[in-house]
Coordinates of C-alpha atoms in Angstrom, one line a residue:
M1 CA -95.0 -24.9 20.8
R2 CA -91.5 -26.3 20.4
V3 CA -91.0 -29.6 22.1
K4 CA -88.1 -29.9 24.5
S5 CA -85.9 -32.9 24.6
T6 CA -83.4 -34.4 27.0
A7 CA -80.7 -37.0 26.3
V8 CA -79.7 -39.2 29.3
V9 CA -76.2 -40.7 28.8
G10 CA -76.2 -43.9 30.9
G11 CA -78.9 -46.6 31.3
G12 CA -78.4 -47.3 35.0
A13 CA -80.1 -46.5 38.2
A14 CA -79.7 -42.7 38.1
G15 CA -80.5 -42.5 34.4
F16 CA -83.8 -44.3 34.7
F17 CA -84.8 -42.6 37.9
L18 CA -84.1 -39.3 36.2
A19 CA -86.0 -40.1 33.0
V20 CA -89.2 -41.3 34.7
N21 CA -89.2 -38.4 37.2
L22 CA -88.6 -35.9 34.4
K23 CA -91.5 -37.3 32.4
E24 CA -93.7 -37.2 35.5
M25 CA -92.8 -33.6 36.1
M26 CA -92.9 -32.6 32.5
P27 CA -94.9 -35.1 30.4
E28 CA -94.3 -33.1 27.1
M29 CA -90.5 -33.5 27.4
E30 CA -89.0 -36.0 25.0
V31 CA -86.5 -38.2 26.8
T32 CA -84.0 -40.6 25.3
I33 CA -81.6 -42.9 27.3
F34 CA -78.4 -43.9 25.7
E35 CA -76.7 -47.0 27.0
S36 CA -73.3 -48.1 25.7
G37 CA -73.9 -51.7 26.6
Q38 CA -76.5 -54.1 25.2
R39 CA -78.5 -54.2 28.5
V40 CA -79.7 -51.5 30.8
L41 CA -79.8 -51.5 34.6
R42 CA -77.2 -54.3 34.9
K43 CA -75.8 -53.0 38.1
V44 CA -79.2 -52.8 39.7
E45 CA -79.8 -56.4 38.7
V46 CA -76.7 -57.8 40.5
S47 CA -76.6 -55.4 43.5
G48 CA -77.3 -56.8 47.0
G49 CA -76.8 -60.3 45.8
G50 CA -79.6 -59.9 43.3
R51 CA -82.0 -58.4 45.8
C52 CA -81.0 -54.6 45.4
N53 CA -80.3 -52.8 48.6
C54 CA -82.1 -49.7 47.2
T55 CA -81.7 -47.4 50.2
N56 CA -81.3 -47.3 53.9
S57 CA -83.4 -46.2 56.9
F58 CA -80.6 -43.9 58.0
R59 CA -81.5 -44.7 61.6
G60 CA -78.5 -44.1 63.7
V61 CA -76.8 -41.8 61.2
S62 CA -76.3 -38.5 63.0
D63 CA -74.0 -37.0 60.3
L64 CA -74.0 -37.8 56.6
S65 CA -70.1 -37.9 56.7
Q66 CA -70.5 -41.3 58.6
V67 CA -71.9 -42.9 55.5
Y68 CA -70.7 -40.7 52.6
P69 CA -66.9 -40.2 52.8
R70 CA -67.2 -38.0 49.8
G71 CA -70.1 -35.6 48.9
H72 CA -71.8 -35.5 52.3
R73 CA -72.0 -31.7 52.3
L74 CA -73.7 -31.6 49.0
L75 CA -76.1 -34.4 49.8
K76 CA -77.1 -32.7 53.0
R77 CA -78.4 -29.8 51.0
L78 CA -80.0 -32.1 48.3
F79 CA -81.7 -34.2 51.0
H80 CA -84.0 -31.2 51.5
V81 CA -85.2 -31.8 48.0
F82 CA -85.4 -35.6 48.0
D83 CA -84.1 -37.9 50.7
Y84 CA -84.4 -41.5 51.9
R85 CA -87.9 -41.1 53.2
D86 CA -89.0 -39.6 49.8
A87 CA -87.3 -42.6 48.1
F88 CA -89.1 -45.1 50.3
E89 CA -92.4 -43.4 49.6
W90 CA -91.7 -43.1 45.8
F91 CA -91.0 -46.8 45.3
E92 CA -94.0 -47.9 47.3
R93 CA -96.2 -45.4 45.5
H94 CA -94.9 -46.9 42.2
G95 CA -95.8 -50.4 43.1
V96 CA -92.6 -51.7 44.8
P97 CA -93.3 -52.5 48.5
L98 CA -90.1 -52.2 50.6
V99 CA -88.9 -53.8 53.8
V100 CA -86.4 -52.5 56.4
Q101 CA -84.0 -55.2 57.7
D102 CA -82.6 -55.3 61.2
D103 CA -79.4 -53.7 59.9
E104 CA -81.4 -50.8 58.5
C105 CA -80.8 -51.8 54.9
V106 CA -84.0 -51.4 52.7
F107 CA -84.8 -54.0 50.1
P108 CA -87.8 -54.8 47.8
R109 CA -90.3 -57.0 49.7
A110 CA -90.0 -59.4 46.8
Q111 CA -86.2 -59.8 47.7
D112 CA -85.6 -59.5 43.9
S113 CA -83.9 -56.7 42.1
H114 CA -86.2 -57.2 39.2
A115 CA -89.0 -55.7 41.2
I116 CA -87.2 -52.3 40.8
I117 CA -86.0 -53.1 37.2
D118 CA -89.5 -54.0 36.1
C119 CA -90.9 -50.8 37.7
F120 CA -88.4 -48.6 35.8
L121 CA -88.9 -50.3 32.5
S122 CA -92.7 -50.3 32.9
L123 CA -92.8 -46.5 33.7
A124 CA -90.3 -45.8 30.8
R125 CA -92.7 -47.6 28.4
R126 CA -95.7 -45.9 29.9
Y127 CA -94.2 -42.4 29.6
G128 CA -92.7 -43.0 26.2
V129 CA -89.0 -42.8 27.2
K130 CA -86.9 -43.9 24.2
I131 CA -84.1 -46.4 25.1
V132 CA -81.1 -46.7 22.8
T133 CA -78.6 -49.5 23.6
G134 CA -75.2 -50.3 22.2
Q135 CA -74.3 -46.6 21.6
R136 CA -71.5 -45.0 23.3
I137 CA -71.4 -41.2 23.4
A138 CA -67.9 -40.0 22.8
S139 CA -68.7 -36.3 22.3
L140 CA -71.3 -33.7 23.2
D141 CA -71.5 -32.9 19.5
E142 CA -73.4 -36.2 19.1
L143 CA -76.2 -34.8 21.2
A144 CA -76.4 -31.3 19.6
E145 CA -80.1 -31.9 18.7
Y146 CA -81.1 -32.2 22.4
E147 CA -81.8 -29.1 24.5
Y148 CA -80.6 -30.8 27.7
V149 CA -78.0 -33.5 28.3
V150 CA -77.6 -35.4 31.6
V151 CA -74.6 -37.7 32.2
T152 CA -75.4 -40.6 34.4
T153 CA -72.8 -43.0 33.3
G154 CA -72.0 -44.3 36.8
G155 CA -68.5 -44.7 38.0
L156 CA -65.9 -43.6 35.5
P157 CA -63.7 -46.4 34.3
H158 CA -60.7 -46.7 36.7
T159 CA -57.3 -48.3 36.7
G160 CA -57.1 -49.3 40.3
G161 CA -54.0 -51.1 41.4
Q162 CA -51.7 -49.2 39.0
T163 CA -49.2 -46.5 40.1
H164 CA -49.8 -42.9 39.4
A165 CA -47.3 -43.1 36.5
E166 CA -49.0 -46.2 35.0
R167 CA -52.4 -44.5 35.3
A168 CA -51.1 -41.4 33.5
S169 CA -49.6 -43.5 30.7
T170 CA -52.9 -45.1 29.9
G171 CA -54.6 -41.8 29.0
P172 CA -58.1 -40.5 29.9
T173 CA -61.2 -42.7 29.3
P174 CA -63.5 -41.5 26.4
T175 CA -66.0 -40.1 28.9
M176 CA -63.4 -38.4 31.0
G177 CA -61.8 -37.1 27.8
W178 CA -64.8 -35.1 26.6
L179 CA -65.7 -33.9 30.1
V180 CA -62.2 -32.5 30.6
A181 CA -62.3 -31.0 27.1
T182 CA -65.4 -29.1 28.0
G183 CA -63.9 -27.6 31.1
H184 CA -64.8 -30.0 33.9
E185 CA -62.4 -30.9 36.7
I186 CA -62.1 -34.7 37.1
V187 CA -61.2 -36.1 40.5
E188 CA -59.1 -39.2 39.7
P189 CA -61.4 -42.3 39.8
V190 CA -60.3 -45.2 42.0
P191 CA -62.3 -48.2 43.2
S192 CA -64.2 -48.3 46.5
L193 CA -66.0 -51.0 48.4
F194 CA -63.7 -53.9 47.9
S195 CA -62.4 -56.8 50.0
F196 CA -58.8 -57.3 51.0
T197 CA -56.3 -60.0 50.2
V198 CA -54.1 -60.6 53.2
A199 CA -50.7 -62.2 53.9
D200 CA -51.8 -64.5 56.8
D201 CA -52.1 -68.2 56.2
G202 CA -53.5 -68.8 59.7
L203 CA -56.4 -66.4 59.0
R204 CA -57.1 -67.8 55.5
A205 CA -57.3 -71.2 57.0
L206 CA -60.4 -70.1 58.9
Q207 CA -62.3 -69.3 55.6
G208 CA -66.1 -69.0 56.1
L209 CA -66.0 -67.7 59.6
V210 CA -68.0 -64.6 60.4
I211 CA -67.2 -62.4 63.4
E212 CA -70.3 -60.4 64.1
D213 CA -68.9 -57.4 66.0
S214 CA -65.4 -56.4 65.0
T215 CA -63.4 -53.2 64.4
V216 CA -60.8 -53.0 61.6
F217 CA -58.4 -50.2 61.3
L218 CA -55.2 -49.0 59.6
P219 CA -52.4 -48.4 62.2
G220 CA -51.0 -44.9 62.2
T221 CA -54.2 -43.4 60.8
K222 CA -57.7 -42.5 62.0
L223 CA -59.2 -44.8 59.5
R224 CA -61.4 -47.5 61.1
A225 CA -64.7 -49.3 60.6
E226 CA -67.0 -51.5 62.7
G227 CA -69.3 -54.4 61.8
P228 CA -69.4 -58.1 60.8
L229 CA -66.2 -59.5 59.3
L230 CA -65.9 -62.4 57.0
I231 CA -62.8 -64.5 56.7
T232 CA -62.4 -65.8 53.1
H233 CA -60.0 -68.0 51.3
W234 CA -58.3 -64.9 49.8
G235 CA -58.4 -62.8 53.0
L236 CA -61.1 -60.6 54.5
S237 CA -64.5 -59.2 53.5
G238 CA -67.8 -58.4 55.0
P239 CA -69.4 -55.0 56.0
A240 CA -66.5 -53.9 58.2
I241 CA -63.9 -54.4 55.5
L242 CA -66.1 -52.8 52.8
K243 CA -66.7 -49.8 55.0
L244 CA -63.0 -49.5 55.8
S245 CA -62.2 -49.7 52.0
S246 CA -64.6 -46.8 51.4
Y247 CA -63.2 -44.6 54.2
A248 CA -59.6 -45.5 53.2
T249 CA -60.0 -45.5 49.4
R250 CA -57.5 -42.7 48.6
H251 CA -55.0 -43.8 51.2
L252 CA -55.0 -47.5 49.9
A253 CA -54.8 -46.4 46.3
D254 CA -51.7 -44.3 47.1
C255 CA -50.2 -47.3 49.0
G256 CA -50.7 -49.5 46.0
Y257 CA -53.2 -51.5 48.0
R258 CA -50.5 -52.6 50.5
S259 CA -50.9 -51.6 54.0
P260 CA -50.8 -52.9 57.6
L261 CA -54.2 -53.8 59.0
A262 CA -55.2 -54.4 62.6
I263 CA -58.3 -56.2 63.9
N264 CA -60.1 -55.8 67.2
W265 CA -62.1 -59.1 67.2
L266 CA -64.4 -57.9 70.0
S267 CA -64.8 -54.1 69.5
K268 CA -63.8 -53.7 73.1
S269 CA -61.1 -51.6 74.7
E270 CA -57.8 -53.2 75.8
A271 CA -58.7 -52.4 79.5
D272 CA -62.1 -54.1 79.3
V273 CA -60.6 -57.2 77.7
R274 CA -57.8 -57.4 80.2
T275 CA -60.4 -57.1 83.1
L276 CA -62.5 -60.0 81.8
L277 CA -59.4 -62.2 81.2
V278 CA -58.2 -61.5 84.8
E279 CA -61.6 -62.3 86.2
T280 CA -61.8 -65.5 84.1
S281 CA -58.4 -66.6 85.2
A282 CA -59.5 -66.2 88.9
R283 CA -62.9 -67.9 88.5
Q284 CA -61.9 -70.7 86.2
P285 CA -58.2 -71.5 87.0
Q286 CA -58.5 -75.2 86.1
K287 CA -60.1 -74.7 82.7
M288 CA -57.9 -75.1 79.6
L289 CA -57.2 -71.8 77.8
T290 CA -57.8 -73.4 74.4
T291 CA -61.3 -74.8 75.2
Y292 CA -62.8 -72.3 77.6
N293 CA -63.6 -69.2 75.6
P294 CA -65.2 -66.3 77.6
F295 CA -65.9 -64.1 74.6
G296 CA -68.1 -66.4 72.4
L297 CA -65.7 -66.1 69.5
P298 CA -65.7 -69.0 66.9
Q299 CA -63.6 -71.8 68.4
R300 CA -61.3 -72.0 65.4
L301 CA -60.5 -68.4 65.7
W302 CA -60.0 -68.6 69.5
T303 CA -57.6 -71.5 69.0
L304 CA -55.6 -69.3 66.6
L305 CA -55.4 -66.4 69.1
V306 CA -54.6 -68.0 72.4
P307 CA -51.0 -68.8 73.5
Q308 CA -50.0 -72.2 72.2
P309 CA -48.4 -75.1 74.1
P310 CA -44.6 -74.5 74.5
K311 CA -43.7 -77.5 72.4
E312 CA -45.2 -80.3 70.3
G313 CA -47.2 -82.7 72.5
G314 CA -47.7 -80.1 75.2
V315 CA -51.1 -79.9 76.9
G316 CA -51.3 -76.1 76.8
L317 CA -52.1 -73.6 79.5
R318 CA -54.8 -73.6 82.1
W319 CA -56.5 -70.2 82.9
G320 CA -54.8 -70.2 86.3
E321 CA -51.4 -70.5 84.6
L322 CA -51.8 -67.4 82.4
G323 CA -48.8 -65.2 83.3
K324 CA -48.3 -61.6 82.6
K325 CA -46.5 -62.0 79.3
D326 CA -49.0 -64.4 77.9
M327 CA -51.8 -62.2 79.2
N328 CA -50.3 -59.2 77.2
R329 CA -50.1 -61.4 74.1
L330 CA -53.6 -62.5 74.4
V331 CA -55.0 -59.0 75.0
N332 CA -53.0 -57.8 71.9
A333 CA -54.2 -60.7 69.8
L334 CA -57.8 -60.0 70.7
T335 CA -57.8 -56.2 70.3
N336 CA -54.8 -55.5 67.9
Y337 CA -54.4 -58.5 65.7
S338 CA -51.9 -57.5 63.0
C339 CA -51.8 -58.7 59.3
Q340 CA -50.8 -57.2 56.0
I341 CA -53.1 -56.1 53.1
E342 CA -51.5 -57.3 49.9
G343 CA -54.1 -56.0 47.5
R344 CA -57.8 -55.9 46.5
A345 CA -59.7 -59.1 46.1
P346 CA -58.9 -60.9 42.9
F347 CA -62.3 -60.2 41.4
K348 CA -63.3 -57.3 39.2
D349 CA -66.4 -56.7 41.1
E350 CA -66.1 -53.2 42.5
F351 CA -69.6 -51.6 42.3
V352 CA -68.6 -48.1 43.4
T353 CA -66.1 -45.6 42.2
C354 CA -64.5 -42.9 44.3
G355 CA -63.9 -39.8 42.1
G356 CA -65.5 -38.5 39.0
V357 CA -66.8 -35.0 38.1
S358 CA -65.6 -32.6 40.8
L359 CA -68.5 -31.1 42.8
S360 CA -66.8 -27.7 42.2
S361 CA -67.7 -28.2 38.5
V362 CA -71.5 -28.2 39.1
N363 CA -74.2 -25.9 40.5
P364 CA -74.9 -27.3 44.0
I365 CA -78.6 -26.6 43.6
T366 CA -79.4 -28.0 40.2
L367 CA -76.2 -30.1 39.4
E368 CA -75.9 -28.2 36.2
S369 CA -72.4 -27.9 34.8
R370 CA -70.8 -24.5 35.5
S371 CA -69.0 -24.5 32.2
V372 CA -71.6 -25.9 29.8
P373 CA -75.2 -24.7 30.0
H374 CA -77.9 -27.3 30.0
L375 CA -75.4 -30.1 30.8
F376 CA -76.2 -31.9 34.0
F377 CA -74.8 -34.7 36.1
A378 CA -76.4 -37.4 38.3
G379 CA -75.3 -40.5 40.2
E380 CA -71.9 -42.0 40.6
V381 CA -70.3 -40.0 37.8
L382 CA -70.1 -37.2 40.4
D383 CA -67.5 -37.3 43.1
I384 CA -70.0 -38.7 45.6
D385 CA -69.8 -42.2 47.1
G386 CA -71.0 -44.0 50.1
I387 CA -70.3 -47.0 52.3
T388 CA -72.2 -50.3 51.8
G389 CA -75.8 -50.4 52.9
G390 CA -77.9 -48.8 50.1
F391 CA -76.3 -45.3 50.5
N392 CA -75.0 -45.3 47.0
F393 CA -78.4 -46.0 45.4
Q394 CA -79.8 -43.3 47.6
A395 CA -77.3 -40.8 46.3
A396 CA -78.3 -41.8 42.8
W397 CA -82.0 -41.3 43.5
T398 CA -81.4 -37.9 45.2
T399 CA -79.1 -36.5 42.5
A400 CA -81.3 -37.8 39.6
Y401 CA -84.4 -36.2 41.2
T402 CA -82.6 -33.0 41.8
V403 CA -81.6 -32.8 38.1
A404 CA -85.1 -33.5 36.9
K405 CA -86.5 -30.7 39.1
G406 CA -83.7 -28.5 37.9
I407 CA -84.5 -29.1 34.3
T408 CA -88.2 -28.5 34.7
A409 CA -87.5 -25.1 36.5
L410 CA -85.6 -23.8 33.5
P411 CA -87.4 -21.3 31.2

C-alpha cells in the first residue's frame, strides 16, 4: 500500500499540534515539519511571560465575536469539532496538567511554557514526525513529493506603521507571494495586540501604576475595551489596551497609529460618578480634595486628576468648596480623560497578526484551499485573530485539529 505523506510548513503551535494529531489519527502517515528558523516553538516559549497562556475557560463569553474580532463565525462552526474544553482535556490527557486563573486564562500547572513544548517534542519523537529546521519554503514546487501540504507559518510578515503606499512599495513577502500566485486572496497583514505610546508627560510620570478596572475607547467610534490598565514609561499597556488594539487594529493602521484616546478610570457612568462626588462633597466638606479619594484610585493618579490649587503655594480645594465648574472638570477627568496615541510601543514584540489568508479562500469545514487541492491552512496564517487571554492559541489548536481530521477523511 502506498504511504501517504504530509508536509507542515511552520514549526510553531499550530504546526506541531497538527502533526501530532494527524499521527494519532493516521499512524501510517509520514509527516515532516519544515521550520525556516533554527528553533521550533519559539513563540510558545515566550508567550504569557514564559508560562504559555494556552487557552481560556471562555466563562462569560456569550458570543465569540467578543474575543475574536476576526474569524468568529468560522470558529463557531469549528468549535463543534474541537473547542476549548477539548483542548483542556487533550493537554491533560497528554501529560500537561492545566490550571484556570481567576481571570479565566488557562496555563500549565507548572507555570512554564516548556511543559507544552516538551509535550509536543516528545510526542513528535514518539510518532516519528520528522523536523527540518533552517529551511524556508518559497514555492509549492519544493513540496511536490508530498501528497498533502499544510501552511501553519503563523502571522504573515507585516510592515505595520507604514503608509499604504510604503507597504505597496516593499512588495509581497515570500510566503504571501506564492500564496497569491496560487490563487489565494490575502487580507493585508497588520500587527495586533500591542501597547500604545502616548503624548502625555503627566501620565508617563506615573509609570508602574495599574488601574484594575478601566475602560479605554477611541472617541467618535464604537471601539472600546475594559480591564486592567498599566501606565508605562512609554505610554499605556495592560489587558484593556491590548484588547482595544485588537478591536481597533484596522482603524489604527489606517490612522498611522495616531489617534485620540479616552480613558474612563472607573468604568462607571458620568451620572454615577457625579452622584458620588456630590455625596462626598456633602459628607466630607472639610476634607482636602487632593488627599481624600472616594474611589480608591492610586494616589498619584488621583493627584493628577483633581483640580489643582489656583497658584503656586495655594492649599488647594476642600470638598465643600468644589464648585460646578470644577465638578464638571473632575467628572470629565475621571470618565473621559483625553490623550493622544502617537504610535505602537517601541518594541517589535507583536505576537499576533491581523490578516492573512482570506477565509473565503478555504473550505470552511476542512480548511482546504479552494484553489489548490490538498493544500490546507491552520493557525494564524488564516485571517483569524483574538484578543489577549489564550484565545489565539485556542484558534491554533482548533484549526490544526480540523485540518488533521480533514486530511484523514480524504480517500
